[in-house]
Every structure is written in structure tokens, then in C-alpha cells.
Amino acid sequence: MPSPIRVAVTGAAGQIGYSLLFRIASGQMFGPDQPVILQLIEIPAEPAMKALAGVAMELDDCAFPLLAGIEMTDDPAKGFKDAEWCLLVGSKPRGPGMERADLLKDNGKIFVGQGKAIDENAADGAHVVVVGNPCNTNCMIGASQCKRIPARNWSAMVRLDQNRAASQLANKTGATVNDIGDLFIFGNHSPTMYPAFGLAQINGKPAPQVVSDDAYLQGEFCETVGKRGAAIIAARGSSSAASAASALVDHVRDMLTPGAIHSVAVQSEGAYGFDPNIWAGLPVKTTTPGEYEVVTGLDLSDEFSQQKLAATNAELTGERETVADMLG
Ligand code: NAD
Ligand code: LMR
């Protein structure tokens, strides 16, 4: 058995935390042979730490063979100490009628402090994944405050959108999600995101050819994927949690699997016309565990794709202006 890795999770007593921690501790994120020490971070205000103690009791009660330790704290400096993976979930979710960007003023400042705490405490070469919304811009804020760890090690989660898009295409065509390939999310985790159906394959054939309904793909498909989070809030009364946790498991596992290609919001270097230094959803190929390259050169030159890319880029650059005073 390798030595345990330290995994810090913020918002550990929240809804996503309640699904996520058990998936990590059972080995689904880091593999069936990799022990983990969970460093769980919450806020001091009641009832967070008390609820967290209850979650830790349940983790104990699962007797997971790979769970080598549980630490709980409301101090980010302790929580991120020597962490190799920092999963930043803790922040406010939106309620009905809100957009994720409405959370920016409240949630953005969390990532100023956490970026600094990671800078000062996490392991060299740590990887950070931001889930708390609006996750692309929160990730940019955190990375800007953290000079010791390279910005390319900071990613934000658009994998839930990729998974949603795959299920929509599978349901529409009678295929299974296993039959869907090359389906990537470009841009912001917001209704402007572009699930680039023109690149996707269904059983090895171009998705537009199989679906044979461009109006559906450009209209209902993009709209359903882009607004799925709001539909879940309207139905459940609170935002997606188990599916978000599952997407985070997929995100990290694929980042550790050489050859995997998946949608990740990473720092733009200008590919596909995204402004440099925003965090944009892009197709990313894992080269070695934890390292990646952006897949460039995919053909998105058609007018519809160009409009969608421009709209999501404009939203991300607008968010960057809104948080200019939070950037380090
Ligand atoms: P939740 O309210 O159930 O839990 C959030 C937890 O974070 C709470 O326990 C809270 O005490 C804690 N918290 C708040 N500020 C903190 C801080 N500074 N440090 C540590 N912990 C802190 O919310 P949730 O449903 O778990 O969602 C969490 C976030 O994830 C929200 O912002 C939500 O919008 C976002 N989200 C993102 C995606 C995505 O695809 N990127 C999907 C679903 C949810
Ligand atoms: C989601 O996509 O389900 C999350 O980002 C939560 C939300 O606010 O939509």
C-alpha cells in the first residue's frame, strides 16, 4: 500500500460534502489501493462543526479500509496543511430565481482567504479543484492569491455539465452514455456554457448526423444543459448535491488517468478565442497523473459555435471585472 495522501475538503458538512466524503473514503476518487487522510474544513458558526462531527462519526462507522485518518477544523491554515488535493466546495449555494454570478460578491471573498491559506500551507505541487459557485471565477480568485502553487494546478468543475450533456444526448437518441464521446463543455459553468455538440460522436458517428435535428441541438439541448442546475433547484428546493459530488469524483479520477480527455475549467492561454487568464471550460487531456494539456485545434469555426464561445467568454471577462478588487 502507498502512504496515505492528504485531501482537504471545504464545506465538508454541507450537502455535497455528505455525498462526496464517502466516495473519496471508499476509494472511488483516488483508486482502490490509495489510502487517504481527510482534512475536513468548515466554518466556526453553529451548526457546522457539530454537523461535521456527525459526518465523521458516520465515516468511522463505514470502516472504510482506505480511510487512514479524519481531521476536522474551522481553521483553513490547519485544514490545508500539507494537503496534496484541496477540494473547495464550501460556499453558499444559490436559491430559486438567482444566477450563480449573483453569489460572486459573497462567495468570492472566501476564495481570497483560501487561496492565501493554500499558498502558505498546502503541499508543494498541490492540486486545487473549485466547486463553490461561480466556480470558474472563484478559481481565478483563489489562484491569483496563491503564488507558490502553479495556476495550472487550479481547476474548476464543469464536469457535471459534461455528464448532463451526455445523458441528454443518450436519452434523445436511445443510446447509452457509454456510446457518447468527444462531448466537451466550453466556457463558464453558467447558462452561457457551450456543450459543443458538433464535435460529439454517438457510436462513432457525428452527433448532429445521428440526432438529425439542428434546431433541437442549438435550442433545447443547449438550454437544458445550461439551465439544469436551476431545474434541479426548482424541483428539489436545493441545489444539486449527489450529482455534483459524483462529477467531482470523475473530474479528479480523470485528472489522474493518463490519456483521459474531459472537460475542465483551466486557466486560458487563448485557445478557442478565450481571453487569457480567465478560467474557461476546455477539453483537457491528462498526460501524466495530475498533469494535462489543453486539446487544441478542434473545429469550432461555424457561426453558431463562434457566437456561443464569444458569449461565454464575454461573461467570464465581465465576472473578472466584477472581482478585480479580489485578485492578488
Ligand atoms: P451547502 O450550503 O449544503 O454546504 C456548503 C457548506 O459550506 C456549508 O456546510 C457551509 O457551512 C460551508 N462553508 C461556507 N463557507 C465556508 C468556508 N469559508 N470554509 C469552509 N466551509 C464553508 O451547499 P452545497 O449544496 O454543498 O454547495 C456548495 C457549493 O457548491 C455552492 O456554491 C454550490 O452552488 C456549488 N455547486 C457547484 C456545482 C458545480 O458544478 N460547479 C454543482 C453543485 C453545487
Ligand atoms: C449546478 O449546476 O447544479 C450547481 O452549479 C448548482 C446551481 O446553482 O445550479
Short mmCIF file of C-alpha atoms and ligand atoms in Angstrom, two decimals:
data_model
loop_
_atom_site.label_atom_id
_atom_site.label_comp_id
_atom_site.label_asym_id
_atom_site.label_seq_id
_atom_site.Cartn_x
_atom_site.Cartn_y
_atom_site.Cartn_z
CA MET A 1 0.00 0.00 0.00
CA PRO A 2 1.30 3.52 -0.81
CA SER A 3 1.39 6.06 2.03
CA PRO A 4 -1.85 7.98 2.55
CA ILE A 5 -2.45 11.22 0.67
CA ARG A 6 -3.92 14.23 2.44
CA VAL A 7 -7.14 15.51 0.92
CA ALA A 8 -8.63 18.76 2.22
CA VAL A 9 -12.34 19.35 1.66
CA THR A 10 -14.06 22.64 2.50
CA GLY A 11 -17.78 22.79 3.19
CA ALA A 12 -17.47 19.23 4.40
CA ALA A 13 -20.68 19.34 6.44
CA GLY A 14 -22.75 20.60 3.52
CA GLN A 15 -24.93 18.75 1.06
CA ILE A 16 -22.21 17.96 -1.47
CA GLY A 17 -19.84 17.03 1.33
CA TYR A 18 -22.32 14.47 2.58
CA SER A 19 -22.12 12.57 -0.71
CA LEU A 20 -18.53 13.32 -1.56
CA LEU A 21 -16.66 12.21 1.55
CA PHE A 22 -17.96 8.67 1.39
CA ARG A 23 -16.99 8.36 -2.27
CA ILE A 24 -13.45 9.56 -1.51
CA ALA A 25 -13.07 7.35 1.55
CA SER A 26 -14.26 4.28 -0.36
CA GLY A 27 -11.52 4.71 -2.97
CA GLN A 28 -13.60 5.90 -5.91
CA MET A 29 -11.66 9.13 -6.38
CA PHE A 30 -8.03 8.13 -5.83
CA GLY A 31 -8.25 4.42 -6.59
CA PRO A 32 -8.75 1.17 -4.70
CA ASP A 33 -5.16 1.00 -3.39
CA GLN A 34 -4.67 4.58 -2.26
CA PRO A 35 -5.27 5.36 1.44
CA VAL A 36 -6.47 8.88 2.25
CA ILE A 37 -6.44 11.21 5.22
CA LEU A 38 -9.44 13.54 5.08
CA GLN A 39 -8.85 17.08 6.34
CA LEU A 40 -12.34 18.48 6.73
CA ILE A 41 -12.80 22.23 6.88
CA GLU A 42 -15.92 24.07 7.98
CA ILE A 43 -16.87 27.45 9.39
CA PRO A 44 -16.90 28.11 13.13
CA ALA A 45 -20.58 29.17 13.16
CA GLU A 46 -23.07 26.66 14.57
CA PRO A 47 -24.22 24.15 13.47
CA ALA A 48 -21.40 23.48 11.00
CA MET A 49 -18.73 21.93 13.26
CA LYS A 50 -21.30 19.92 15.23
CA ALA A 51 -22.79 18.57 12.00
CA LEU A 52 -19.28 17.81 10.77
CA ALA A 53 -18.60 15.74 13.88
CA GLY A 54 -21.70 13.71 12.99
CA VAL A 55 -20.46 13.14 9.44
CA ALA A 56 -17.11 11.99 10.83
CA MET A 57 -18.92 9.52 13.09
CA GLU A 58 -20.64 8.09 10.03
CA LEU A 59 -17.36 7.87 8.15
CA ASP A 60 -15.93 5.94 11.10
CA ASP A 61 -18.96 3.69 11.11
CA CYS A 62 -18.35 2.71 7.48
CA ALA A 63 -14.99 1.18 8.49
CA PHE A 64 -13.52 2.08 5.11
CA PRO A 65 -10.22 0.20 4.76
CA LEU A 66 -8.64 3.13 2.84
CA LEU A 67 -9.57 5.83 5.35
CA ALA A 68 -6.32 6.43 7.23
CA GLY A 69 -7.48 9.42 9.28
CA ILE A 70 -10.04 12.19 9.69
CA GLU A 71 -9.12 15.68 10.87
CA MET A 72 -11.71 18.39 11.45
CA THR A 73 -11.10 22.11 11.78
CA ASP A 74 -12.57 25.55 11.27
CA ASP A 75 -9.06 26.95 10.67
CA PRO A 76 -8.08 26.89 6.96
CA ALA A 77 -4.36 27.01 7.88
CA LYS A 78 -4.68 23.70 9.73
CA GLY A 79 -7.12 22.25 7.22
CA PHE A 80 -4.88 22.79 4.20
CA LYS A 81 -1.65 21.78 5.99
CA ASP A 82 0.35 19.51 3.66
CA ALA A 83 -2.76 18.73 1.59
CA GLU A 84 -1.99 17.28 -1.84
CA TRP A 85 -5.55 17.79 -3.09
CA CYS A 86 -7.71 20.71 -1.96
CA LEU A 87 -11.37 20.37 -2.92
CA LEU A 88 -13.04 23.74 -2.44
CA VAL A 89 -16.74 23.09 -2.07
CA GLY A 90 -17.58 25.36 0.88
CA SER A 91 -19.58 28.42 -0.13
CA LYS A 92 -23.19 29.49 -0.45
CA PRO A 93 -25.39 27.75 -2.99
CA ARG A 94 -27.89 29.84 -4.96
CA GLY A 95 -31.59 29.71 -4.31
CA PRO A 96 -34.56 29.86 -6.71
CA GLY A 97 -34.52 32.84 -9.09
CA MET A 98 -30.79 33.54 -8.66
CA GLU A 99 -27.97 33.13 -11.16
CA ARG A 100 -24.67 31.69 -9.95
CA ALA A 101 -22.96 35.02 -10.67
CA ASP A 102 -25.25 36.59 -8.00
CA LEU A 103 -23.12 34.69 -5.48
CA LEU A 104 -19.91 36.35 -6.58
CA LYS A 105 -19.72 39.14 -4.00
CA ASP A 106 -20.39 36.80 -1.04
CA ASN A 107 -18.53 33.72 -2.20
CA GLY A 108 -15.62 35.44 -3.98
CA LYS A 109 -14.09 36.66 -0.75
CA ILE A 110 -13.98 33.10 0.64
CA PHE A 111 -11.52 32.26 -2.13
CA VAL A 112 -9.26 35.21 -1.33
CA GLY A 113 -8.64 33.78 2.15
CA GLN A 114 -8.49 30.17 0.99
CA GLY A 115 -6.06 30.98 -1.84
CA LYS A 116 -3.73 32.54 0.73
CA ALA A 117 -4.16 29.66 3.18
CA ILE A 118 -3.36 27.13 0.45
CA ASP A 119 -0.35 29.19 -0.59
CA GLU A 120 1.01 29.10 2.95
CA ASN A 121 0.11 25.55 3.96
CA ALA A 122 -0.63 23.05 1.20
CA ALA A 123 1.93 20.55 -0.09
CA ASP A 124 4.27 21.65 -2.88
CA GLY A 125 2.61 20.84 -6.20
CA ALA A 126 -0.83 20.52 -4.61
CA HIS A 127 -3.85 20.37 -6.89
CA VAL A 128 -6.89 22.50 -6.18
CA VAL A 129 -10.39 21.99 -7.57
CA VAL A 130 -13.07 24.64 -7.10
CA VAL A 131 -16.72 23.60 -6.96
CA GLY A 132 -18.22 26.52 -5.00
CA ASN A 133 -20.05 28.88 -7.34
CA PRO A 134 -19.48 30.73 -9.52
CA CYS A 135 -16.69 28.20 -9.75
CA ASN A 136 -14.71 29.50 -12.76
CA THR A 137 -14.23 32.95 -11.30
CA ASN A 138 -13.80 31.75 -7.72
CA CYS A 139 -10.98 29.57 -9.06
CA MET A 140 -9.38 32.58 -10.73
CA ILE A 141 -9.58 34.49 -7.43
CA GLY A 142 -8.05 31.64 -5.42
CA ALA A 143 -5.25 31.01 -7.91
CA SER A 144 -4.38 34.71 -8.03
CA GLN A 145 -3.84 34.70 -4.26
CA CYS A 146 -1.65 31.63 -4.34
CA LYS A 147 1.75 32.30 -5.90
CA ARG A 148 3.61 29.20 -4.71
CA ILE A 149 1.42 26.64 -6.47
CA PRO A 150 1.25 26.98 -10.26
CA ALA A 151 -2.02 28.38 -11.63
CA ARG A 152 -2.29 25.37 -13.91
CA ASN A 153 -2.83 23.23 -10.80
CA TRP A 154 -6.04 25.18 -10.09
CA SER A 155 -9.10 23.92 -11.93
CA ALA A 156 -12.85 24.46 -11.64
CA MET A 157 -15.57 21.90 -12.20
CA VAL A 158 -17.59 21.80 -15.40
CA ARG A 159 -17.73 18.00 -15.40
CA LEU A 160 -21.29 17.98 -14.10
CA ASP A 161 -22.27 19.87 -17.26
CA GLN A 162 -20.47 17.33 -19.45
CA ASN A 163 -22.23 14.47 -17.67
CA ARG A 164 -25.59 16.22 -18.02
CA ALA A 165 -24.99 16.81 -21.72
CA ALA A 166 -24.05 13.15 -22.27
CA SER A 167 -27.23 11.95 -20.58
CA GLN A 168 -29.38 14.34 -22.61
CA LEU A 169 -27.88 13.10 -25.89
CA ALA A 170 -28.19 9.48 -24.81
CA ASN A 171 -31.83 9.93 -23.83
CA LYS A 172 -32.62 11.75 -27.05
CA THR A 173 -31.12 9.09 -29.32
CA GLY A 174 -31.75 5.87 -27.38
CA ALA A 175 -28.01 5.43 -26.92
CA THR A 176 -26.28 4.94 -23.57
CA VAL A 177 -23.80 7.37 -22.07
CA ASN A 178 -21.07 4.85 -22.94
CA ASP A 179 -21.85 5.43 -26.62
CA ILE A 180 -21.22 9.18 -26.39
CA GLY A 181 -17.72 10.53 -26.99
CA ASP A 182 -15.91 13.81 -27.52
CA LEU A 183 -18.61 15.87 -25.82
CA PHE A 184 -16.97 18.87 -24.17
CA ILE A 185 -18.11 21.94 -22.28
CA PHE A 186 -16.57 25.25 -23.29
CA GLY A 187 -16.62 28.38 -21.11
CA ASN A 188 -18.44 29.22 -17.93
CA HIS A 189 -20.37 26.97 -15.54
CA SER A 190 -23.46 29.09 -16.22
CA PRO A 191 -26.27 29.17 -18.78
CA THR A 192 -23.81 30.64 -21.33
CA MET A 193 -21.70 27.44 -21.34
CA TYR A 194 -21.35 25.78 -24.72
CA PRO A 195 -21.85 21.99 -24.83
CA ALA A 196 -20.21 21.64 -28.23
CA PHE A 197 -22.47 19.02 -29.79
CA GLY A 198 -20.87 19.44 -33.22
CA LEU A 199 -17.70 17.71 -32.00
CA ALA A 200 -19.53 14.87 -30.25
CA GLN A 201 -19.80 11.31 -31.50
CA ILE A 202 -22.57 8.81 -30.87
CA ASN A 203 -21.43 5.26 -31.54
CA GLY A 204 -18.59 6.71 -33.61
CA LYS A 205 -20.84 8.86 -35.82
CA PRO A 206 -21.14 12.66 -35.64
CA ALA A 207 -23.86 13.57 -33.15
CA PRO A 208 -25.58 16.08 -35.48
CA GLN A 209 -25.94 13.32 -38.07
CA VAL A 210 -27.44 10.87 -35.55
CA VAL A 211 -29.75 13.40 -33.90
CA SER A 212 -30.65 14.93 -37.24
CA ASP A 213 -32.34 17.93 -35.63
CA ASP A 214 -30.17 21.06 -35.58
CA ALA A 215 -32.95 23.16 -34.07
CA TYR A 216 -33.06 20.79 -31.08
CA LEU A 217 -29.28 20.79 -30.67
CA GLN A 218 -28.92 24.56 -30.91
CA GLY A 219 -32.05 25.25 -28.85
CA GLU A 220 -33.48 22.77 -26.35
CA PHE A 221 -30.28 20.76 -25.88
CA CYS A 222 -28.06 23.76 -25.04
CA GLU A 223 -30.82 25.31 -22.92
CA THR A 224 -31.49 22.12 -20.93
CA VAL A 225 -27.81 21.54 -20.17
CA GLY A 226 -27.18 25.22 -19.40
CA LYS A 227 -30.16 25.53 -17.06
CA ARG A 228 -30.13 22.07 -15.48
CA GLY A 229 -28.87 23.40 -12.15
CA ALA A 230 -31.84 25.79 -11.92
CA ALA A 231 -34.26 23.00 -12.87
CA ILE A 232 -32.91 20.89 -10.01
CA ILE A 233 -33.22 23.77 -7.56
CA ALA A 234 -36.82 24.32 -8.69
CA ALA A 235 -37.64 20.61 -8.26
CA ARG A 236 -35.66 19.77 -5.11
CA GLY A 237 -35.72 23.11 -3.34
CA SER A 238 -31.93 22.97 -3.05
CA SER A 239 -29.09 22.68 -5.48
CA SER A 240 -27.68 19.51 -6.96
CA ALA A 241 -25.52 17.62 -4.50
CA ALA A 242 -25.08 13.90 -5.20
CA SER A 243 -24.56 14.50 -8.92
CA ALA A 244 -22.10 17.31 -8.15
CA ALA A 245 -20.14 15.02 -5.83
CA SER A 246 -20.16 12.32 -8.49
CA ALA A 247 -18.87 14.77 -11.10
CA LEU A 248 -16.05 15.78 -8.78
CA VAL A 249 -15.07 12.13 -8.40
CA ASP A 250 -14.99 11.90 -12.23
CA HIS A 251 -13.03 15.17 -12.52
CA VAL A 252 -10.24 14.12 -10.15
CA ARG A 253 -10.10 10.50 -11.29
CA ASP A 254 -9.71 11.59 -14.93
CA MET A 255 -7.05 14.12 -13.94
CA LEU A 256 -5.10 11.18 -12.56
CA THR A 257 -5.66 8.89 -15.57
CA PRO A 258 -3.16 9.39 -18.42
CA GLY A 259 -4.95 9.58 -21.76
CA ALA A 260 -8.32 10.65 -20.31
CA ILE A 261 -9.89 13.60 -22.14
CA HIS A 262 -12.56 15.50 -20.27
CA SER A 263 -14.00 18.98 -19.71
CA VAL A 264 -12.17 21.03 -17.10
CA ALA A 265 -12.16 24.76 -16.45
CA VAL A 266 -8.48 25.71 -16.55
CA GLN A 267 -6.56 28.92 -17.00
CA SER A 268 -6.99 30.07 -20.58
CA GLU A 269 -3.93 30.64 -22.72
CA GLY A 270 -6.06 31.94 -25.58
CA ALA A 271 -7.22 28.66 -27.18
CA TYR A 272 -10.64 28.84 -28.89
CA GLY A 273 -10.58 32.63 -28.52
CA PHE A 274 -10.89 32.69 -24.71
CA ASP A 275 -9.34 35.69 -23.07
CA PRO A 276 -6.03 34.73 -21.44
CA ASN A 277 -6.15 34.29 -17.66
CA ILE A 278 -9.84 33.58 -17.25
CA TRP A 279 -10.74 30.04 -16.20
CA ALA A 280 -12.71 28.52 -19.09
CA GLY A 281 -14.14 25.05 -19.60
CA LEU A 282 -11.97 23.33 -22.22
CA PRO A 283 -11.20 19.80 -23.39
CA VAL A 284 -8.17 18.70 -21.42
CA LYS A 285 -6.04 15.58 -21.91
CA THR A 286 -4.23 14.04 -18.96
CA THR A 287 -0.57 13.46 -19.82
CA THR A 288 0.79 12.10 -16.54
CA PRO A 289 -1.18 11.85 -13.28
CA GLY A 290 -2.17 15.42 -12.34
CA GLU A 291 -0.64 16.97 -15.49
CA TYR A 292 -2.55 17.88 -18.63
CA GLU A 293 -2.56 19.65 -21.94
CA VAL A 294 -5.48 21.54 -23.48
CA VAL A 295 -6.73 19.80 -26.62
CA THR A 296 -6.42 22.45 -29.32
CA GLY A 297 -7.37 22.57 -32.99
CA LEU A 298 -10.90 21.19 -32.72
CA ASP A 299 -13.09 22.72 -35.41
CA LEU A 300 -15.49 25.23 -33.88
CA SER A 301 -15.35 27.65 -36.81
CA ASP A 302 -19.08 27.51 -37.62
CA GLU A 303 -21.13 30.62 -36.89
CA PHE A 304 -23.20 29.11 -34.07
CA SER A 305 -20.14 27.87 -32.18
CA GLN A 306 -18.38 31.21 -32.64
CA GLN A 307 -21.37 33.07 -31.19
CA LYS A 308 -21.60 30.72 -28.22
CA LEU A 309 -17.87 30.94 -27.48
CA ALA A 310 -17.95 34.73 -27.70
CA ALA A 311 -20.95 34.97 -25.32
CA THR A 312 -19.46 32.74 -22.62
CA ASN A 313 -16.06 34.46 -22.95
CA ALA A 314 -17.75 37.87 -22.54
CA GLU A 315 -19.49 36.67 -19.38
CA LEU A 316 -16.23 35.39 -17.90
CA THR A 317 -14.35 38.60 -18.66
CA GLY A 318 -17.26 40.54 -17.13
CA GLU A 319 -17.03 38.45 -13.96
CA ARG A 320 -13.30 39.15 -13.84
CA GLU A 321 -14.05 42.90 -13.88
CA THR A 322 -16.57 42.47 -11.07
CA VAL A 323 -13.97 40.81 -8.83
CA ALA A 324 -10.99 42.94 -9.84
CA ASP A 325 -10.51 44.06 -6.23
CA MET A 326 -10.26 40.41 -5.06
CA LEU A 327 -7.45 39.41 -7.41
CA GLY A 328 -3.98 39.14 -5.94
P1 NAD B 1 -24.39 23.68 1.38
O1 NAD B 1 -24.92 25.01 1.83
O2 NAD B 1 -25.19 22.45 1.63
O3 NAD B 1 -22.96 23.43 2.02
C1 NAD B 1 -21.95 24.38 1.96
C2 NAD B 1 -21.11 24.20 3.19
O4 NAD B 1 -20.01 25.07 3.07
C3 NAD B 1 -21.83 24.56 4.50
O5 NAD B 1 -21.71 23.48 5.41
C4 NAD B 1 -21.09 25.80 4.98
O6 NAD B 1 -21.02 25.86 6.41
C5 NAD B 1 -19.72 25.59 4.35
N1 NAD B 1 -18.94 26.81 4.17
C6 NAD B 1 -19.36 28.04 3.85
N2 NAD B 1 -18.32 28.89 3.80
C7 NAD B 1 -17.21 28.17 4.11
C8 NAD B 1 -15.85 28.49 4.25
N3 NAD B 1 -15.41 29.74 4.08
N4 NAD B 1 -14.99 27.50 4.58
C9 NAD B 1 -15.42 26.24 4.77
N5 NAD B 1 -16.72 25.88 4.67
C10 NAD B 1 -17.60 26.84 4.34
O7 NAD B 1 -24.04 23.83 -0.18
P2 NAD B 1 -23.74 22.67 -1.23
O8 NAD B 1 -25.02 22.22 -1.81
O9 NAD B 1 -22.83 21.66 -0.63
O10 NAD B 1 -22.99 23.52 -2.37
C11 NAD B 1 -21.71 24.08 -2.15
C12 NAD B 1 -21.31 24.93 -3.32
O11 NAD B 1 -21.15 24.14 -4.50
C13 NAD B 1 -22.32 26.02 -3.72
O12 NAD B 1 -21.62 27.22 -4.03
C14 NAD B 1 -22.98 25.45 -4.94
O13 NAD B 1 -23.56 26.46 -5.76
C15 NAD B 1 -21.80 24.79 -5.60
N6 NAD B 1 -22.10 23.77 -6.62
C16 NAD B 1 -21.30 23.75 -7.74
C17 NAD B 1 -21.52 22.81 -8.73
C18 NAD B 1 -20.67 22.77 -9.97
O14 NAD B 1 -20.99 22.01 -10.89
N7 NAD B 1 -19.58 23.52 -10.07
C19 NAD B 1 -22.55 21.88 -8.58
C20 NAD B 1 -23.33 21.93 -7.43
C21 NAD B 1 -23.10 22.88 -6.45
C1 LMR B 2 -25.48 23.04 -10.59
O1 LMR B 2 -25.12 23.22 -11.75
O2 LMR B 2 -26.33 22.19 -10.27
C2 LMR B 2 -24.82 23.84 -9.49
O3 LMR B 2 -23.92 24.75 -10.04
C3 LMR B 2 -25.79 24.48 -8.58
C4 LMR B 2 -26.51 25.63 -9.24
O4 LMR B 2 -26.56 26.72 -8.65
O5 LMR B 2 -27.05 25.45 -10.33
#
